[in-house]
PDB file of C-alpha atoms in Angstrom:
ATOM      1  CA  MET A 167      11.457 -18.211  12.437  1.00 67.00           C
ATOM      2  CA  SER A 168       8.430 -19.500  10.552  1.00 79.00           C
ATOM      3  CA  PHE A 169       5.445 -17.243  10.002  1.00 80.00           C
ATOM      4  CA  LEU A 170       3.180 -20.306  10.271  1.00 84.00           C
ATOM      5  CA  THR A 171       4.486 -21.659  13.569  1.00 87.00           C
ATOM      6  CA  GLU A 172       5.397 -18.477  15.456  1.00 89.00           C
ATOM      7  CA  LYS A 173       3.596 -15.211  15.998  1.00 93.00           C
ATOM      8  CA  PRO A 174       5.154 -12.278  14.186  1.00 95.00           C
ATOM      9  CA  PRO A 175       7.451 -10.225  16.423  1.00 96.00           C
ATOM     10  CA  GLU A 176       6.280  -7.440  18.672  1.00 97.00           C
ATOM     11  CA  ASN A 177       9.786  -6.904  20.036  1.00 97.00           C
ATOM     12  CA  LEU A 178      13.079  -6.287  18.278  1.00 97.00           C
ATOM     13  CA  GLU A 179      16.398  -7.467  19.653  1.00 96.00           C
ATOM     14  CA  VAL A 180      19.078  -4.805  19.824  1.00 96.00           C
ATOM     15  CA  ASN A 181      22.434  -5.889  21.269  1.00 96.00           C
ATOM     16  CA  GLY A 182      20.877  -8.876  23.025  1.00 96.00           C
ATOM     17  CA  GLU A 183      18.069  -6.887  24.649  1.00 97.00           C
ATOM     18  CA  LYS A 184      14.436  -7.023  23.528  1.00 97.00           C
ATOM     19  CA  TYR A 185      12.654  -3.733  22.876  1.00 98.00           C
ATOM     20  CA  PRO A 186       8.868  -3.605  22.416  1.00 98.00           C
ATOM     21  CA  ILE A 187       7.641  -2.062  19.171  1.00 98.00           C
ATOM     22  CA  ASN A 188       4.387  -0.695  17.803  1.00 98.00           C
ATOM     23  CA  ALA A 189       3.755  -3.470  15.260  1.00 98.00           C
ATOM     24  CA  ASP A 190       0.344  -2.330  13.942  1.00 98.00           C
ATOM     25  CA  PHE A 191       0.325  -1.692  10.203  1.00 98.00           C
ATOM     26  CA  ARG A 192      -0.782   1.941  10.652  1.00 98.00           C
ATOM     27  CA  THR A 193       2.212   2.688  12.876  1.00 97.00           C
ATOM     28  CA  VAL A 194       4.608   1.134  10.366  1.00 97.00           C
ATOM     29  CA  LEU A 195       3.055   3.141   7.529  1.00 97.00           C
ATOM     30  CA  ARG A 196       3.499   6.342   9.562  1.00 96.00           C
ATOM     31  CA  TYR A 197       7.085   5.323  10.303  1.00 95.00           C
ATOM     32  CA  MET A 198       7.764   4.770   6.588  1.00 93.00           C
ATOM     33  CA  GLU A 199       6.282   8.165   5.690  1.00 92.00           C
ATOM     34  CA  VAL A 200       8.445   9.956   8.245  1.00 91.00           C
ATOM     35  CA  VAL A 201      11.554   8.028   7.141  1.00 89.00           C
ATOM     36  CA  GLU A 202      10.891   9.058   3.537  1.00 86.00           C
ATOM     37  CA  ASP A 203      10.883  12.745   4.491  1.00 83.00           C
ATOM     38  CA  ALA A 204      13.682  12.571   7.066  1.00 81.00           C
ATOM     39  CA  ASP A 205      17.159  13.986   6.789  1.00 79.00           C
ATOM     40  CA  GLU A 206      20.096  11.802   7.677  1.00 76.00           C
ATOM     41  CA  THR A 207      20.750  13.632  10.938  1.00 82.00           C
ATOM     42  CA  LEU A 208      20.876  11.655  14.164  1.00 84.00           C
ATOM     43  CA  ALA A 209      17.967  13.685  15.564  1.00 87.00           C
ATOM     44  CA  ASP A 210      15.786  12.837  12.540  1.00 87.00           C
ATOM     45  CA  ILE A 211      16.719   9.153  12.670  1.00 90.00           C
ATOM     46  CA  GLU A 212      15.851   9.039  16.374  1.00 92.00           C
ATOM     47  CA  ARG A 213      12.549  10.827  15.684  1.00 92.00           C
ATOM     48  CA  CYS A 214      11.683   8.183  13.095  1.00 92.00           C
ATOM     49  CA  LEU A 215      12.635   5.269  15.333  1.00 95.00           C
ATOM     50  CA  GLN A 216      10.572   6.664  18.222  1.00 96.00           C
ATOM     51  CA  ILE A 217       7.468   6.015  16.128  1.00 96.00           C
ATOM     52  CA  LEU A 218       8.272   2.316  15.900  1.00 97.00           C
ATOM     53  CA  TYR A 219      10.001   1.609  19.215  1.00 97.00           C
ATOM     54  CA  LYS A 220       8.090   2.031  22.473  1.00 97.00           C
ATOM     55  CA  ILE A 221      11.453   2.517  24.227  1.00 96.00           C
ATOM     56  CA  LEU A 222      14.270   3.770  22.023  1.00 96.00           C
ATOM     57  CA  PRO A 223      17.462   1.669  22.263  1.00 96.00           C
ATOM     58  CA  ARG A 224      20.747   3.453  22.882  1.00 94.00           C
ATOM     59  CA  ASP A 225      22.424   1.891  19.851  1.00 93.00           C
ATOM     60  CA  ILE A 226      20.625   3.872  17.146  1.00 92.00           C
ATOM     61  CA  ALA A 227      22.481   2.212  14.244  1.00 91.00           C
ATOM     62  CA  GLU A 228      21.507  -1.286  15.383  1.00 94.00           C
ATOM     63  CA  ALA A 229      17.955  -0.123  16.189  1.00 94.00           C
ATOM     64  CA  ALA A 230      17.642   1.227  12.619  1.00 92.00           C
ATOM     65  CA  LYS A 231      19.006  -2.038  11.198  1.00 93.00           C
ATOM     66  CA  GLN A 232      16.454  -4.061  13.181  1.00 95.00           C
ATOM     67  CA  ALA A 233      13.649  -1.668  12.171  1.00 95.00           C
ATOM     68  CA  THR A 234      14.550  -2.190   8.504  1.00 93.00           C
ATOM     69  CA  TRP A 235      14.502  -5.971   9.030  1.00 94.00           C
ATOM     70  CA  PHE A 236      11.066  -5.668  10.627  1.00 96.00           C
ATOM     71  CA  VAL A 237       9.622  -3.447   7.879  1.00 95.00           C
ATOM     72  CA  LYS A 238      10.874  -5.985   5.294  1.00 93.00           C
ATOM     73  CA  CYS A 239       8.973  -8.672   7.241  1.00 94.00           C
ATOM     74  CA  GLY A 240      12.174 -10.500   8.117  1.00 92.00           C
ATOM     75  CA  LYS A 241      12.771 -11.361   4.473  1.00 88.00           C
ATOM     76  CA  LYS A 242      16.224 -11.293   2.981  1.00 80.00           C
ATOM     77  CA  GLU A 243      16.932 -10.367  -0.628  1.00 71.00           C
ATOM     78  CA  LYS A 244      16.858 -13.583  -2.648  1.00 68.00           C
ATOM     79  CA  LYS A 245      20.061 -14.436  -4.444  1.00 70.00           C
ATOM     80  CA  GLY A 246      19.902 -15.801  -7.955  1.00 66.00           C
ATOM     81  CA  LYS A 247      16.350 -14.661  -8.599  1.00 70.00           C
ATOM     82  CA  PRO A 248      15.303 -14.445 -12.264  1.00 71.00           C
ATOM     83  CA  SER A 249      15.923 -11.192 -14.110  1.00 71.00           C
ATOM     84  CA  LYS A 250      13.105  -8.694 -14.552  1.00 72.00           C
ATOM     85  CA  LYS A 251      13.285  -9.317 -18.307  1.00 72.00           C
ATOM     86  CA  ILE A 252      12.622 -13.043 -17.806  1.00 65.00           C
ATOM     87  CA  LEU A 253       9.793 -12.253 -15.393  1.00 69.00           C
ATOM     88  CA  GLY A 254       8.301  -9.848 -17.951  1.00 73.00           C
ATOM     89  CA  ILE A 255       8.390  -6.842 -15.664  1.00 76.00           C
ATOM     90  CA  ASN A 256       9.984  -3.406 -15.770  1.00 81.00           C
ATOM     91  CA  SER A 257      11.634  -1.323 -13.045  1.00 82.00           C
ATOM     92  CA  ASN A 258       8.547   0.733 -12.178  1.00 85.00           C
ATOM     93  CA  GLU A 259       7.225   0.832  -8.645  1.00 88.00           C
ATOM     94  CA  ALA A 260       4.148  -1.419  -8.436  1.00 92.00           C
ATOM     95  CA  LEU A 261       2.647   0.002  -5.253  1.00 94.00           C
ATOM     96  CA  ASN A 262       2.818   3.192  -3.247  1.00 94.00           C
ATOM     97  CA  PHE A 263       1.086   3.104   0.130  1.00 95.00           C
ATOM     98  CA  LYS A 264       0.282   6.808   0.073  1.00 93.00           C
ATOM     99  CA  GLU A 265      -0.980   7.035  -3.495  1.00 93.00           C
ATOM    100  CA  ASP A 266      -2.749   3.666  -3.465  1.00 96.00           C
ATOM    101  CA  ALA A 267      -4.366   4.057  -0.046  1.00 96.00           C
ATOM    102  CA  TRP A 268      -7.904   4.158  -1.482  1.00 96.00           C
ATOM    103  CA  LEU A 269      -7.306   1.008  -3.534  1.00 97.00           C
ATOM    104  CA  ILE A 270      -5.750  -0.857  -0.596  1.00 97.00           C
ATOM    105  CA  TYR A 271      -8.617   0.117   1.704  1.00 97.00           C
ATOM    106  CA  SER A 272     -11.178  -0.928  -0.894  1.00 97.00           C
ATOM    107  CA  ALA A 273      -9.467  -4.277  -1.556  1.00 97.00           C
ATOM    108  CA  PHE A 274      -9.432  -5.197   2.140  1.00 97.00           C
ATOM    109  CA  ARG A 275     -13.022  -3.972   2.605  1.00 97.00           C
ATOM    110  CA  ARG A 276     -14.470  -6.157  -0.154  1.00 96.00           C
ATOM    111  CA  ASN A 277     -16.436  -9.086   1.271  1.00 95.00           C
ATOM    112  CA  ASP A 278     -15.110 -11.399  -1.434  1.00 94.00           C
ATOM    113  CA  VAL A 279     -11.543 -10.608  -0.316  1.00 95.00           C
ATOM    114  CA  TYR A 280     -11.215 -10.048   3.479  1.00 97.00           C
ATOM    115  CA  GLY A 281     -14.205  -7.966   4.548  1.00 97.00           C
ATOM    116  CA  ILE A 282     -11.968  -5.927   6.860  1.00 97.00           C
ATOM    117  CA  ASP A 283     -12.509  -2.246   7.533  1.00 97.00           C
ATOM    118  CA  LEU A 284      -8.920  -1.080   7.993  1.00 97.00           C
ATOM    119  CA  HIS A 285     -10.155   1.988   9.883  1.00 96.00           C
ATOM    120  CA  ALA A 286     -12.247   0.003  12.358  1.00 97.00           C
ATOM    121  CA  ILE A 287      -9.970  -2.949  13.066  1.00 97.00           C
ATOM    122  CA  PRO A 288      -8.210  -2.213  16.360  1.00 97.00           C
ATOM    123  CA  TYR A 289      -4.964  -4.000  15.459  1.00 98.00           C
ATOM    124  CA  LEU A 290      -3.418  -5.766  12.485  1.00 98.00           C
ATOM    125  CA  HIS A 291       0.228  -6.741  12.671  1.00 98.00           C
ATOM    126  CA  TRP A 292       2.384  -5.305   9.887  1.00 98.00           C
ATOM    127  CA  TRP A 293       3.518  -8.755   8.717  1.00 97.00           C
ATOM    128  CA  GLU A 294      -0.084 -10.003   8.578  1.00 97.00           C
ATOM    129  CA  PHE A 295      -1.106  -6.888   6.642  1.00 98.00           C
ATOM    130  CA  ILE A 296       1.684  -7.450   4.099  1.00 97.00           C
ATOM    131  CA  ALA A 297       0.865 -11.166   3.773  1.00 96.00           C
ATOM    132  CA  MET A 298      -2.753 -10.280   3.046  1.00 97.00           C
ATOM    133  CA  LEU A 299      -1.771  -7.484   0.658  1.00 97.00           C
ATOM    134  CA  ASP A 300       0.488  -9.882  -1.264  1.00 95.00           C
ATOM    135  CA  ASP A 301      -2.467 -12.224  -1.771  1.00 95.00           C
ATOM    136  CA  ILE A 302      -4.974  -9.755  -3.220  1.00 95.00           C
ATOM    137  CA  PRO A 303      -6.781 -11.614  -6.038  1.00 95.00           C
ATOM    138  CA  GLU A 304      -6.473 -10.687  -9.711  1.00 94.00           C
ATOM    139  CA  THR A 305     -10.135  -9.651  -9.789  1.00 94.00           C
ATOM    140  CA  VAL A 306      -9.392  -6.641  -7.560  1.00 96.00           C
ATOM    141  CA  SER A 307      -8.549  -3.254  -9.094  1.00 95.00           C
ATOM    142  CA  LEU A 308      -5.417  -2.879  -6.960  1.00 96.00           C
ATOM    143  CA  HIS A 309      -3.942  -6.093  -8.377  1.00 95.00           C
ATOM    144  CA  ARG A 310      -4.714  -5.139 -11.980  1.00 95.00           C
ATOM    145  CA  ILE A 311      -3.267  -1.634 -11.578  1.00 96.00           C
ATOM    146  CA  MET A 312      -0.083  -3.034 -10.038  1.00 95.00           C
ATOM    147  CA  GLN A 313       0.225  -5.393 -13.016  1.00 94.00           C
ATOM    148  CA  TYR A 314      -0.285  -2.530 -15.478  1.00 95.00           C
ATOM    149  CA  ARG A 315       2.499  -0.544 -13.837  1.00 94.00           C
ATOM    150  CA  ILE A 316       5.130  -3.260 -14.014  1.00 92.00           C
ATOM    151  CA  ILE A 317       4.421  -5.135 -17.248  1.00 93.00           C
ATOM    152  CA  ASP A 318       7.341  -4.948 -19.666  1.00 92.00           C
ATOM    153  CA  THR A 319       5.964  -3.306 -22.801  1.00 92.00           C
ATOM    154  CA  THR A 320       9.120  -4.259 -24.752  1.00 90.00           C
ATOM    155  CA  ASN A 321       8.132  -7.925 -24.443  1.00 87.00           C
ATOM    156  CA  LYS A 322       8.072  -9.394 -27.972  1.00 88.00           C
ATOM    157  CA  SER A 323       5.138 -11.689 -27.170  1.00 89.00           C
ATOM    158  CA  LEU A 324       2.777  -8.710 -26.789  1.00 92.00           C
ATOM    159  CA  SER A 325       0.785  -7.554 -29.796  1.00 93.00           C
ATOM    160  CA  LYS A 326       0.880  -3.919 -30.918  1.00 94.00           C
ATOM    161  CA  GLU A 327      -2.578  -3.428 -29.440  1.00 95.00           C
ATOM    162  CA  GLN A 328      -1.484  -4.885 -26.092  1.00 94.00           C
ATOM    163  CA  VAL A 329       1.634  -2.700 -26.037  1.00 93.00           C
ATOM    164  CA  ALA A 330      -0.464   0.407 -26.765  1.00 95.00           C
ATOM    165  CA  PHE A 331      -2.981  -0.584 -24.081  1.00 95.00           C
ATOM    166  CA  TYR A 332      -0.344  -1.270 -21.402  1.00 93.00           C
ATOM    167  CA  LYS A 333       1.563   1.923 -22.193  1.00 93.00           C
ATOM    168  CA  ALA A 334      -1.664   3.906 -21.850  1.00 94.00           C
ATOM    169  CA  MET A 335      -2.442   2.184 -18.535  1.00 94.00           C
ATOM    170  CA  GLN A 336       1.104   2.858 -17.288  1.00 93.00           C
ATOM    171  CA  ARG A 337       0.736   6.553 -18.092  1.00 92.00           C
ATOM    172  CA  TYR A 338      -2.691   6.716 -16.450  1.00 93.00           C
ATOM    173  CA  TYR A 339      -1.753   4.788 -13.295  1.00 93.00           C
ATOM    174  CA  LYS A 340       1.818   6.021 -12.974  1.00 91.00           C
ATOM    175  CA  ILE A 341       2.876   6.675  -9.404  1.00 88.00           C
ATOM    176  CA  GLN A 342       3.466  10.384  -9.177  1.00 79.00           C
ATOM    177  CA  GLN A 343       6.911  11.346  -8.002  1.00 66.00           C
ATOM    178  CA  VAL A 344       6.649  14.339  -5.728  1.00 53.00           C
ATOM    179  CA  GLU A 345       9.459  16.715  -6.514  1.00 51.00           C
ATOM    180  CA  GLU A 346      10.130  19.800  -4.505  1.00 50.00           C
ATOM    181  CA  ASN A 347       9.341  22.920  -6.446  1.00 54.00           C
ATOM    182  CA  GLU A 348      11.864  25.328  -4.974  1.00 61.00           C
ATOM    183  CA  GLU A 349      10.296  28.364  -6.658  1.00 64.00           C
ATOM    184  CA  LEU A 350       6.863  27.463  -5.267  1.00 53.00           C
ATOM    185  CA  ILE A 351       8.281  27.065  -1.751  1.00 58.00           C
ATOM    186  CA  LYS A 352      10.147  30.361  -2.065  1.00 61.00           C
ATOM    187  CA  ALA A 353       7.013  32.159  -3.277  1.00 55.00           C
ATOM    188  CA  LEU A 354       4.988  30.776  -0.361  1.00 59.00           C
ATOM    189  CA  LYS A 355       7.641  31.807   2.163  1.00 55.00           C
ATOM    190  CA  GLU A 356       7.793  35.317   0.698  1.00 58.00           C
ATOM    191  CA  GLY A 357       4.014  35.679   0.534  1.00 60.00           C
ATOM    192  CA  ARG A 358       3.971  36.003  -3.276  1.00 60.00           C
ATOM    193  CA  ASP A 359       1.380  34.504  -5.632  1.00 58.00           C
ATOM    194  CA  PRO A 360       2.339  30.797  -6.013  1.00 59.00           C
ATOM    195  CA  SER A 361       0.077  30.114  -9.038  1.00 59.00           C
ATOM    196  CA  PRO A 362       2.866  30.460 -11.695  1.00 65.00           C
ATOM    197  CA  TYR A 363       4.681  27.554 -10.066  1.00 57.00           C
ATOM    198  CA  LEU A 364       1.714  25.173  -9.710  1.00 53.00           C
TER     199      LEU A 364
END
């Protein structure tokens, strides 16, 4: 399948049968959020898949496999790709849809980029959204911040000033990892003052 010659899929094939999906980027983002918070129980997996599939297939394992393929835009992991060291990047996450939502919205809204109001547009296929996101120009804050996050500060070609600058930018723009604070949750459940755990 070629993205240029065929429309991106709005159905997924599970065991030889086509199942319609909700292919709009907002639906896929909601699906990804729910998947991130889900347990590995069958009920939770089904709940997640019901966001994406209009009719849930019986074969949940195959439906999940096809959903993953769809979310990855049909791309397979490239074999023999250059190492991160050669590319000059680290292992940090470059983009987080939840944390970077404002930046993504702003990038798409800019007239010199796409001029699209992501809230007003009635439909934008997930694969089209990702293709556009991948092509955000260097002049846009989102692109620069993503670069700051992943630049390898151990690279010998960087000056001391550049290393200090990039390290500072990485600290400032670091994607926050949300960790469950068990004591905070316990205090809230028991009706105690949660402020010591904030």
